Coordinates of C-alpha atoms and ligand atoms in Angstrom, one line a residue:
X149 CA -78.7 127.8 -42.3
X150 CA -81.4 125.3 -44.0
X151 CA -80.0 123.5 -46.8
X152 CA -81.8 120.4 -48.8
X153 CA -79.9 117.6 -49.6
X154 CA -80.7 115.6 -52.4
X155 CA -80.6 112.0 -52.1
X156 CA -79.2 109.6 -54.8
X157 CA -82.2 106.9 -55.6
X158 CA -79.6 104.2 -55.1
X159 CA -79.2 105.3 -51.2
X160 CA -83.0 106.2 -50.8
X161 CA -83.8 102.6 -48.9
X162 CA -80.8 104.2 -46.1
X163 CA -82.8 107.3 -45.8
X164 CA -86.8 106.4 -45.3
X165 CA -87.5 106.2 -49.0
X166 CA -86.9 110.2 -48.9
X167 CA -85.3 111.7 -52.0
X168 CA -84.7 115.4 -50.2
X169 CA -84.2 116.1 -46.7
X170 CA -84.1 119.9 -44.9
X171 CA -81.0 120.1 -42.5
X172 CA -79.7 123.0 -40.5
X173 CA -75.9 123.3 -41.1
X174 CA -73.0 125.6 -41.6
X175 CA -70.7 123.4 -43.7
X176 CA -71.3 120.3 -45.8
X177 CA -70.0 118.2 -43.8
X178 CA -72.0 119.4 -41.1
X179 CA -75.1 118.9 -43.4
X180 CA -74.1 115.1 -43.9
X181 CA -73.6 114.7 -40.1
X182 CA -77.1 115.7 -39.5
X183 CA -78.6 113.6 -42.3
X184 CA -76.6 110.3 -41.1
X185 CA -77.0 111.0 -37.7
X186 CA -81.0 110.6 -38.4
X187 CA -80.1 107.7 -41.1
X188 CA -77.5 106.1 -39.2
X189 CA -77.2 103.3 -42.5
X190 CA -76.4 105.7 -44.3
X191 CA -73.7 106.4 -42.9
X192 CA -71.5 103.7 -43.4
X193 CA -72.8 104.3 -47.5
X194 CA -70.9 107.1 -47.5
X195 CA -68.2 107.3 -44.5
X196 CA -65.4 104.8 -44.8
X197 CA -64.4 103.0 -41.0
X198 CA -61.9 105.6 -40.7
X199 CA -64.9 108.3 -40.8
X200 CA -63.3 109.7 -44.5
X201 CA -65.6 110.4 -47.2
X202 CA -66.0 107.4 -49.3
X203 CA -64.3 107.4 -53.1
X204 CA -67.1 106.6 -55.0
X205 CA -69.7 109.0 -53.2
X206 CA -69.3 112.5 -54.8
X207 CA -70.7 115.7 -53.0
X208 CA -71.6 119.1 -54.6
X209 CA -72.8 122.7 -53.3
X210 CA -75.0 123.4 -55.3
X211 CA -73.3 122.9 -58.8
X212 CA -69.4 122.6 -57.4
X213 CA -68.1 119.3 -56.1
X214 CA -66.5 120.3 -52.9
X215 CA -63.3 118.7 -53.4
X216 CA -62.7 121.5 -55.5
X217 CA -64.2 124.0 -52.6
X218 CA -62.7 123.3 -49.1
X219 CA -64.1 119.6 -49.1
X220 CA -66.1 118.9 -46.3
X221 CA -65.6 122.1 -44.9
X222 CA -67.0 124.2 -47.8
X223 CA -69.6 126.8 -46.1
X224 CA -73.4 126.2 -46.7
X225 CA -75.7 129.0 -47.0
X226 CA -79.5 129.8 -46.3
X227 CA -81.3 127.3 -49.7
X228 CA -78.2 125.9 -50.8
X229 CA -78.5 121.8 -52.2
X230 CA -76.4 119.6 -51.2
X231 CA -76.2 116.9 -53.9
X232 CA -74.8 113.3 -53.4
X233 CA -74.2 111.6 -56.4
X234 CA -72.8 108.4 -56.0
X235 CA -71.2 106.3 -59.1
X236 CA -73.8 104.2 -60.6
X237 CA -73.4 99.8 -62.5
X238 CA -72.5 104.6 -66.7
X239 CA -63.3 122.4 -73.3
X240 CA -65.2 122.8 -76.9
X241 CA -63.5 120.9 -79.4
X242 CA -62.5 122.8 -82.7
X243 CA -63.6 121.7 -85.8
X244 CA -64.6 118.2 -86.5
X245 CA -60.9 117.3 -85.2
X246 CA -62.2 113.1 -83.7
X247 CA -62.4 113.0 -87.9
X248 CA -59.3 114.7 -88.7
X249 CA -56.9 113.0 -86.4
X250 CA -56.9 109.9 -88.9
X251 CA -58.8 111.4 -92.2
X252 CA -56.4 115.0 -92.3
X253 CA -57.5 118.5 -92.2
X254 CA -58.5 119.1 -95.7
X255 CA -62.1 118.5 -96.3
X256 CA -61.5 117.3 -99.9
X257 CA -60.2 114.1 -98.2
X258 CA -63.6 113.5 -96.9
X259 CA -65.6 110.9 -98.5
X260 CA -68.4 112.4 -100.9
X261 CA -72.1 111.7 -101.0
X262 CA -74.3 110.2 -103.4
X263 CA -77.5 111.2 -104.8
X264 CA -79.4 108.9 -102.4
X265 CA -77.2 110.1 -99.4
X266 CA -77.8 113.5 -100.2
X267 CA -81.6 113.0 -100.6
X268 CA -81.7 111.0 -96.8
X269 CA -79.7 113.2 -94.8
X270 CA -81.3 116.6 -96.7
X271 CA -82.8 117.7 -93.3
X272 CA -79.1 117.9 -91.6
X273 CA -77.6 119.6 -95.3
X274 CA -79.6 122.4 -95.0
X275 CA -79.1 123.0 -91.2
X276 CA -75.9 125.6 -91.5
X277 CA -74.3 123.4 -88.2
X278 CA -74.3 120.3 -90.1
X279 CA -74.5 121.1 -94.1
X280 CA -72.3 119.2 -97.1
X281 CA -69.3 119.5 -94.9
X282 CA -70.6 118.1 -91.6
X283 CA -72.5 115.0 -93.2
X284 CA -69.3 114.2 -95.1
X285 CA -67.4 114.0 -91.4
X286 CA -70.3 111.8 -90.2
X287 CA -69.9 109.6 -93.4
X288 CA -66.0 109.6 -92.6
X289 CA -66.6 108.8 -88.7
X290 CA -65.5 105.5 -87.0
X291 CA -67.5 105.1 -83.5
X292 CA -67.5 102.2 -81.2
X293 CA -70.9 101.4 -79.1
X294 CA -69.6 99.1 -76.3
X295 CA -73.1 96.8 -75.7
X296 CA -76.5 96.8 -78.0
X297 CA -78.6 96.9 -74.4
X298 CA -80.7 99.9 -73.0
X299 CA -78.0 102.7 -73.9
X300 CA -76.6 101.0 -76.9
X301 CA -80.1 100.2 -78.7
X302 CA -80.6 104.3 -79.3
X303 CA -77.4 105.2 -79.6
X304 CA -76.8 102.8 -82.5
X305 CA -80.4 103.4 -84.2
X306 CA -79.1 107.2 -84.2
X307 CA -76.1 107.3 -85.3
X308 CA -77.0 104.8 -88.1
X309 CA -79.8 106.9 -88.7
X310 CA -77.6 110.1 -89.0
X311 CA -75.1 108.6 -91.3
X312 CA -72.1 107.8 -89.2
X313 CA -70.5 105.7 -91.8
X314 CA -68.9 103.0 -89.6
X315 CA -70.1 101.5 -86.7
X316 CA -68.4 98.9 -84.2
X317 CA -70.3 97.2 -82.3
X318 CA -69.1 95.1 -79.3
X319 CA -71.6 92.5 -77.5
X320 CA -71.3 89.1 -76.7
X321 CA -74.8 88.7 -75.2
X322 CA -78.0 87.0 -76.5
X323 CA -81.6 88.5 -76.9
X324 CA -83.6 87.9 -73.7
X325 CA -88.0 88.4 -72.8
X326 CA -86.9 90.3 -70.5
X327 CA -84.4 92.9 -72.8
X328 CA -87.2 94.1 -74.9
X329 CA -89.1 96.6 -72.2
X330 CA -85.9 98.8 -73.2
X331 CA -83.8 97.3 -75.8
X332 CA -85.5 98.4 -78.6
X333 CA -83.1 97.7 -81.2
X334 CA -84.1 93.9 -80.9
X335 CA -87.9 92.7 -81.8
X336 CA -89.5 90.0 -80.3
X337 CA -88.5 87.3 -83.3
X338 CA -85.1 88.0 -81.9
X339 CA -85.0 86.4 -78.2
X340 CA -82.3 83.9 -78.5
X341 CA -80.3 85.5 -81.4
X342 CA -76.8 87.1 -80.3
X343 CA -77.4 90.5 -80.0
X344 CA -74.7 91.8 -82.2
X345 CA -76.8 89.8 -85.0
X346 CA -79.7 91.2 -83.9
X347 CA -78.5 94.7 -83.8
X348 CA -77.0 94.4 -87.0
X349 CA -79.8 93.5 -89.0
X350 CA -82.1 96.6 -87.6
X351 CA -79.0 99.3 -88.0
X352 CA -78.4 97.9 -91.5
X353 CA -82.3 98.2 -92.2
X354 CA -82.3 101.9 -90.7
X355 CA -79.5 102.4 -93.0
X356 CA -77.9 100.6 -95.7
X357 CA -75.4 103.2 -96.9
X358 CA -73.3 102.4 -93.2
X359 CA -71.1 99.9 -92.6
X360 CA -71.4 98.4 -89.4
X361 CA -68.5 95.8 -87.9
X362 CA -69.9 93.7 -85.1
X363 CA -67.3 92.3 -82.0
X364 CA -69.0 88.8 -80.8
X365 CA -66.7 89.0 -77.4
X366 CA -66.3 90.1 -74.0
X367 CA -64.1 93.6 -73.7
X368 CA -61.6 92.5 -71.9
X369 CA -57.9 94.0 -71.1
X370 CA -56.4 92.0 -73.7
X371 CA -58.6 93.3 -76.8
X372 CA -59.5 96.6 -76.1
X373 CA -56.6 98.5 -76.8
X374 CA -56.6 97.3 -79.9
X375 CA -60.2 97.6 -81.0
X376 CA -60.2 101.4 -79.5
X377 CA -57.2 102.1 -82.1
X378 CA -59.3 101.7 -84.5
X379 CA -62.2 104.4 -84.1
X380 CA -62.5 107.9 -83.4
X381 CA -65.0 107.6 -80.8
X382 CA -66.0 105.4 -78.0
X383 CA -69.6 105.1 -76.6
X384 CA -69.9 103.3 -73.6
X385 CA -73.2 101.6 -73.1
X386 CA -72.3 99.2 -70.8
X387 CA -73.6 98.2 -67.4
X388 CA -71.2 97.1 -64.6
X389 CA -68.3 98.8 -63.1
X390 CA -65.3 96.5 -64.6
X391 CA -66.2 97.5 -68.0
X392 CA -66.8 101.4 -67.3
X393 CA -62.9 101.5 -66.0
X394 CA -61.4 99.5 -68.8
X395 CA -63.5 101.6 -71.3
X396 CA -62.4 104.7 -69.5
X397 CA -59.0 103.7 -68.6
X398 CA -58.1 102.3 -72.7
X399 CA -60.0 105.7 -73.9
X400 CA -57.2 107.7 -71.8
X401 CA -54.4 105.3 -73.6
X402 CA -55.4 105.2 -76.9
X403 CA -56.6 109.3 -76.5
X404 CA -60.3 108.8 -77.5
X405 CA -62.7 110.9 -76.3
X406 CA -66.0 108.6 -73.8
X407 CA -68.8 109.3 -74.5
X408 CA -70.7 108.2 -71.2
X409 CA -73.9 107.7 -69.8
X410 CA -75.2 105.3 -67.1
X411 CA -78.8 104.3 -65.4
X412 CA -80.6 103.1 -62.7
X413 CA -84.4 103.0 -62.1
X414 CA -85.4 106.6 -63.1
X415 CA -81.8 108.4 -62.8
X416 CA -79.5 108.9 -65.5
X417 CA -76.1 110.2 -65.9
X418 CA -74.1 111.1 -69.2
X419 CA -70.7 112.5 -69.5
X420 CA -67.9 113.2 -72.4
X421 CA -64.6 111.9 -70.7
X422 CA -61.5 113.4 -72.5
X423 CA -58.5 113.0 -71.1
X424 CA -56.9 115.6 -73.8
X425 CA -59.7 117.8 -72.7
X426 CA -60.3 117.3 -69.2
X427 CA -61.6 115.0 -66.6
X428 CA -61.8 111.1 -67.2
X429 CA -63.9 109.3 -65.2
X430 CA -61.2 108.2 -62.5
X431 CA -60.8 112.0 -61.9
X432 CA -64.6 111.6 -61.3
X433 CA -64.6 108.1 -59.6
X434 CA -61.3 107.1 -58.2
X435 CA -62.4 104.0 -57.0
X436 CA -65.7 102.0 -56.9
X437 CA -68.1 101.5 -54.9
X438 CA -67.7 98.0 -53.0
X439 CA -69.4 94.8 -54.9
X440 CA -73.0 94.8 -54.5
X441 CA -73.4 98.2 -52.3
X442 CA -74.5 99.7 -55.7
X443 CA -77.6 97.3 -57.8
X444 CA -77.2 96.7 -60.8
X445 CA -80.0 97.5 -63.2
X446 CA -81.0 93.8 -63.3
X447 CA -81.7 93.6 -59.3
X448 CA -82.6 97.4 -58.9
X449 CA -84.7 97.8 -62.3
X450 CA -85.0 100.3 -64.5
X451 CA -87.8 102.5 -66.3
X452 CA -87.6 101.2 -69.8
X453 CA -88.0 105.0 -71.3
X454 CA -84.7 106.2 -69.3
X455 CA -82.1 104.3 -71.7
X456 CA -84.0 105.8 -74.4
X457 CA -83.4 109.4 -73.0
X458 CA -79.7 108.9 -71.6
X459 CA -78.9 106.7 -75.2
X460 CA -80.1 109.6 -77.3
X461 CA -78.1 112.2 -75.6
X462 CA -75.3 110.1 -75.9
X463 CA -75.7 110.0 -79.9
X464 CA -75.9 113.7 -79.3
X465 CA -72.3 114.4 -77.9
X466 CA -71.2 111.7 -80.5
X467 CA -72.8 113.2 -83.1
X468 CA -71.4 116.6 -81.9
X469 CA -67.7 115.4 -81.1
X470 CA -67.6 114.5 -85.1
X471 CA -69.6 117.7 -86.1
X472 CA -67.3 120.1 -84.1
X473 CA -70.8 121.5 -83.1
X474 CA -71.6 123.2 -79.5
X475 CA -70.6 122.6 -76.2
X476 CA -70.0 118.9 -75.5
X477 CA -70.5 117.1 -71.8
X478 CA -66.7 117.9 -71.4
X479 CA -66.3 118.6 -68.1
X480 CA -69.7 118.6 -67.1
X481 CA -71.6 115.9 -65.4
X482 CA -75.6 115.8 -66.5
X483 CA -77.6 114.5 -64.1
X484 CA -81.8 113.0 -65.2
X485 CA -84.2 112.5 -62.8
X486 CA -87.3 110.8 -64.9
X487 CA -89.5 110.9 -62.0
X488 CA -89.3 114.5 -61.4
X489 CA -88.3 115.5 -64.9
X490 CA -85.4 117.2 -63.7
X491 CA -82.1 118.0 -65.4
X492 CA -79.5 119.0 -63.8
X493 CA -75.8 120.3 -63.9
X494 CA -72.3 119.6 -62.3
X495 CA -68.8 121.0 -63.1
X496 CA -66.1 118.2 -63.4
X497 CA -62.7 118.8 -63.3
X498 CA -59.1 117.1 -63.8
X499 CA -57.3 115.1 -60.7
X500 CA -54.0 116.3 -61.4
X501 CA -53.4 113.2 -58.9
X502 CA -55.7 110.9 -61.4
X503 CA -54.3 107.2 -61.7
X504 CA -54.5 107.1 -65.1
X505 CA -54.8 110.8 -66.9
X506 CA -52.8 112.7 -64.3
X507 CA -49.4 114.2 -64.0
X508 CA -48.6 111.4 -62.6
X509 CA -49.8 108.0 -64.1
X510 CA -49.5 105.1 -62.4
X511 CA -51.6 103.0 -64.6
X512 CA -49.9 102.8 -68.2
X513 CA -51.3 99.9 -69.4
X514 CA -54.6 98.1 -68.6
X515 CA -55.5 95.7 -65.5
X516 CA -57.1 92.8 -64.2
X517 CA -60.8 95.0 -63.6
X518 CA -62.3 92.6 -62.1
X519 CA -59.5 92.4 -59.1
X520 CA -59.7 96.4 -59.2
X521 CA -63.5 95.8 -58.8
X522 CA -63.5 93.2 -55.9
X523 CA -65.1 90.8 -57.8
X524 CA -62.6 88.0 -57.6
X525 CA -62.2 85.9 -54.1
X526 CA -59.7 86.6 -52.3
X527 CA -57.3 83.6 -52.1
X528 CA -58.6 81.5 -49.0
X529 CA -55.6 81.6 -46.3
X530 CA -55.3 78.3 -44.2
X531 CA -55.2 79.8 -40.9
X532 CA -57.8 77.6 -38.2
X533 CA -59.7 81.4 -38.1
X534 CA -60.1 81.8 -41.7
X535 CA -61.3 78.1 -41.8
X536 CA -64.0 78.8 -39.4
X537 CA -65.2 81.6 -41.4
X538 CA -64.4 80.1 -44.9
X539 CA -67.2 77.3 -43.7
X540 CA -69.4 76.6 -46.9
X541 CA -72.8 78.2 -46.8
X542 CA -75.4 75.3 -46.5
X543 CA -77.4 75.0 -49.2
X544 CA -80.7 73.7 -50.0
X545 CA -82.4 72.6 -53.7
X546 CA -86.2 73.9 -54.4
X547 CA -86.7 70.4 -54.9
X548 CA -85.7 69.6 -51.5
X549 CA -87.3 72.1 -49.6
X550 CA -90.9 71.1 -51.7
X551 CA -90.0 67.8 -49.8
X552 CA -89.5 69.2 -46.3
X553 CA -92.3 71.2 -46.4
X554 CA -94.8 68.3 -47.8
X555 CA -92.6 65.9 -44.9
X556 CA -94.4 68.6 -42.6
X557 CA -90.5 69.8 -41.4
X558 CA -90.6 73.3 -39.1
X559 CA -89.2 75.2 -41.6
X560 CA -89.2 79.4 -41.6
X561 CA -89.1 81.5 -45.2
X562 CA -87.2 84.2 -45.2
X563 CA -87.9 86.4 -48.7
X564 CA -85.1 89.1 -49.1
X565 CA -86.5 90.4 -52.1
X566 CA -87.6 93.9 -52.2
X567 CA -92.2 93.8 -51.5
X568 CA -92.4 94.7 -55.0
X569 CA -90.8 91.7 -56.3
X570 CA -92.9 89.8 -53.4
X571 CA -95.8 91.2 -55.4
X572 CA -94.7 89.3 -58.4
X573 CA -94.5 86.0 -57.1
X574 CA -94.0 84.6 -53.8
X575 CA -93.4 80.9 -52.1
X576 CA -96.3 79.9 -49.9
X577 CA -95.7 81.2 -46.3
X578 CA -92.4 82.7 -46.8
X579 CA -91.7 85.9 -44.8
X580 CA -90.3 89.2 -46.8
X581 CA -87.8 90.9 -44.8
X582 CA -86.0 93.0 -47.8
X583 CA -81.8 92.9 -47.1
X584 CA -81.4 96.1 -46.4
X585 CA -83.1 95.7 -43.5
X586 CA -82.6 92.5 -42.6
X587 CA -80.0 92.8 -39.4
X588 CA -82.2 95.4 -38.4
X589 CA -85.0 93.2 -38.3
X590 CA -82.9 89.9 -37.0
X591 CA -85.5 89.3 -34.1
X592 CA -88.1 88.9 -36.4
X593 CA -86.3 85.4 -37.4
X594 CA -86.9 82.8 -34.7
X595 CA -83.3 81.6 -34.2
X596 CA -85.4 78.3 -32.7
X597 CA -86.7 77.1 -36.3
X598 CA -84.8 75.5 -39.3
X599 CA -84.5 78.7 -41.6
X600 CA -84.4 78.6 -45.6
X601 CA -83.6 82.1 -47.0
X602 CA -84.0 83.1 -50.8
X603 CA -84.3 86.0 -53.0
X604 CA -84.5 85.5 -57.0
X605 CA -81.7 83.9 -57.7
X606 CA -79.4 82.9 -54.8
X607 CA -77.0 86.4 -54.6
X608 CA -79.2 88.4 -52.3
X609 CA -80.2 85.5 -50.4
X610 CA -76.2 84.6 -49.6
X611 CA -75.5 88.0 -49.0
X612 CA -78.2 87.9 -45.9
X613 CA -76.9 85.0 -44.5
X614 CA -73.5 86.3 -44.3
X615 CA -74.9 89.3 -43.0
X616 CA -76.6 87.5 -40.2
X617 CA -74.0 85.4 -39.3
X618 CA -71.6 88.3 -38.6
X619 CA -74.4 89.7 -36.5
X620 CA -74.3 87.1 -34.3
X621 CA -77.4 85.5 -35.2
X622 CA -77.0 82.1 -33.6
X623 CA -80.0 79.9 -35.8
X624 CA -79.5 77.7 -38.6
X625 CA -79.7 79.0 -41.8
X626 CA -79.3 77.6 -45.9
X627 CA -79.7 79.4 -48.8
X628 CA -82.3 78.3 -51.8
X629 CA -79.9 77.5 -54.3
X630 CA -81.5 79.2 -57.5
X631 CA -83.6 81.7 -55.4
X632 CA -87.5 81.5 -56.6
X633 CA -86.7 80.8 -59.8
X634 CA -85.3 77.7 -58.9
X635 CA -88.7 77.2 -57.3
X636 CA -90.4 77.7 -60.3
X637 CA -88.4 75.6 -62.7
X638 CA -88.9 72.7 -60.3
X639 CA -91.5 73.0 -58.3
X640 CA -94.2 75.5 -59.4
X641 CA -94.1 76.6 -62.9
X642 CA -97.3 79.2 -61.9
X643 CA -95.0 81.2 -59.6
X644 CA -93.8 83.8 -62.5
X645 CA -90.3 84.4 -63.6
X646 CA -89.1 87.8 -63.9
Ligands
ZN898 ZN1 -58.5 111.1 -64.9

């Protein structure tokens, strides 16, 4: 049987830069055997050490995820796809109920319009699906937008723009240069201003009649319950994993429905997560994926247009949820491709074993997310063995290796940046090995010479050295503390900073 398989963009570097691969196989499991037996790194992507498939790595036939079929077992036929689609750093409802959980079923409760109202929103009061009724519900609506970046900037310029009468907005960032290919709610006479400010200002300008409550603060376990009480609907617009499971996980507690989307280079995802209604993103995602195995839109990029698309059919569902209107993403995973212009669709269902929304909860209250995530060290044990590999990675200052090099010191430049960051800017002489390949390439660095090894800001670059060092490579190695931007703060300002 040929199948294709589709491969994530996150995991094309594992798999020749190929984004679908023929196999012959009889099973899906067999399919994935064939594809990581010609990719062998991308095996360990998505098959834990115990050879199990890995948590965070979801597999469909076609559109069914096979946990549902007869897992990796599920028969393939003759042009079936085989979808992975990883987790990536993002029922109908009756009647306008999000509104009429706090504001009551009668629609004489709803807050009226005035003249002015009634003369902006006149193109949704004489559609039949929105009408008097439905802009009222929007007027009455209480939605959360959690971040004013890529997702957050069109979400929150339509829903003020459609009337959602109250809007909370929770940021704790500032405007950046390098925000504004995507972030279009913020103008260049913003960089430096808090977002939320920022943000603020445009929504209020879009619309005056809304009133919008800005959140200067990290969401953290401690607030979020609280804010969440407070709205109808939560939008999450946020971009690392810590904050998509405390969204998801104080949604469940607090019985609000997610509206979900997340992006990375030219992929997109959205989602509605209801737990009342059906999966929550842990039935989706039980775990995730280990830290830095999945880049973030800051190291991986991302087209500034894909926010746009992913953040406007987020306002959709929101816009819908309040409405009553259509089918909303319960239940149903949309999947973009930008490059190929490509929607697609997945069926989601409950995890009756879900942590947090099944029949069984064992999380009733929030946690530390950044423990669940991996992103806190592990307490150092004082055992001679841990000591040895505890040893602190040697570092080196731009500043310091300017000297060396001037001094006329034997000194090798690793780059671990991907080529098209290399493109950008590079340091005279320096040698780009990318870290995904960069055990694979380990004889390509002279274990003879003094070696500096960098990347943009330090992360990448400490990662590879690790990486190395397990491998057994036997050199001397220090990190650039700072990466190349280090570099060109203080050595060469004409090296540009991205
Ligand atoms: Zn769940």
């Amino acid at each position: 049987m040929s199948v294709t398989v589709l491969i994530p963009t996150a995991l094309r570097q594992y798999a020749g830069g190929k984004s679908e691969i023929e196999v012959e196989a009889g099973t899906a499991g067999e399919a994935l055997d064939k594809l990581t037996g010609e990719y062998a790194d991308l095996r360990k992507h998505l098959y834990s050490d115990s050879n199990a498939l890995r948590n965070f790595v979801n597999v469909y036939v076609n559109d069914d995820d096979i946990r549902h079929v007869e897992r990796l077992e599920t028969p393939v036929k003759d042009g079936d796809t085989v979808t992975i689609v990883p987790a990536i750093a993002g029922g109908a409802a009756t009647e306008g109920e999000v509104v009429e959980a706090k504001h009551g079923a009668a629609v004489e409760a709803l807050p009226t319009l005035s003249n002015e109202e009634i003369a902006r929103y006149s193109r949704h009061l004489i559609m039949p699906e929105v009408g008097m009724e439905g802009q009222r519900r929007l007027k009455a609506a209480r939605v959360l937008m959690i971040g004013t970046g890529g997702l957050g900037a069109p979400l929150g310029m339509y829903l003020a723009a459609a009337g959602v009468g109250h809007l909370g907005i929770v940021d704790f960032d500032v405007v950046d240069e390098s925000n504004l290919q995507r972030q279009i709610v913020h103008g260049t006479k913003d960089i430096g201003r808090p977002k939320i400010e920022s943000a603020r200002d445009r929504l209020s300008d879009i619309n005056p009649h809304i009133a919008i409550e800005t959140y200067e603060t990290r969401l953290t376990s401690e607030n979020a319950l609280g804010l969440f009480r407070d709205y109808d609907v939560v939008v999450d617009g946020t971009d690392n994993f810590p904050t998509r499971y405390l969204v998801n996980d104080a949604c469940v507690l607090t019985g609000k429905p997610n509206v979900y989307g997340s992006i990375f280079r030219f992929e997109g995802q959205a989602s509605v997560f209801w737990a009342e209604r059906g999966a929550c993103y842990r039935c989706q995602y039980p775990e995730p994926p280990p830290p830095g195995l999945v880049p973030s839109c800051a190291e991986g990029g991302v087209l500034g247009v894909l926010p746009g698309i992913v953040g406007a059919i987020q306002a959709n569902e929101a816009i819908k949820l309040i409405l009553g209107a259509g089918e909303p993403l319960i239940n149903r995973l949309l999947l973009f491709d930008a490059l190929k212009m490509r929607f697609r669709e997945f069926k989601l269902r409950k995890n009756p074993e879900c942590p947090v929304c099944g029949d069984n909860p064992t999380i009733k209250e929030l946690i530390d997310y950044e423990e669940f995530c991996g992103l806190k060290p592990q307490p150092a044990v004082a055992t001679a063995n841990h000591e040895e590999e505890k040893r602190l990675m040697e570092e080196i200052t731009a500043t310091e290796l300017k000297q060396r090099l001037d001094r006329g010191d034997d000194i090798q430049i690793i780059d671990v940046r991907e080529p098209n960051e290399f493109e950008i800017g590079r340091i005279p002489d320096s040698n780009l090995i990318p870290l995904a390949q960069v055990v694979n390439r380990m004889s390509d660095i002279d274990p003879g010479r003094d070696t500096v090894v960098h990347c943009k800001a330090g992360g990448r670059s400490a990662k590879a050295i690790e990486a190395l060092q397990r491998a057994g490579f036997t050199g001397h190695l220090a990190n650039l503390k700072g990466g190349i931007t280090a570099w060109s703060n203080e050595v060469d300002p004409s090296v540009p900073k991205y």
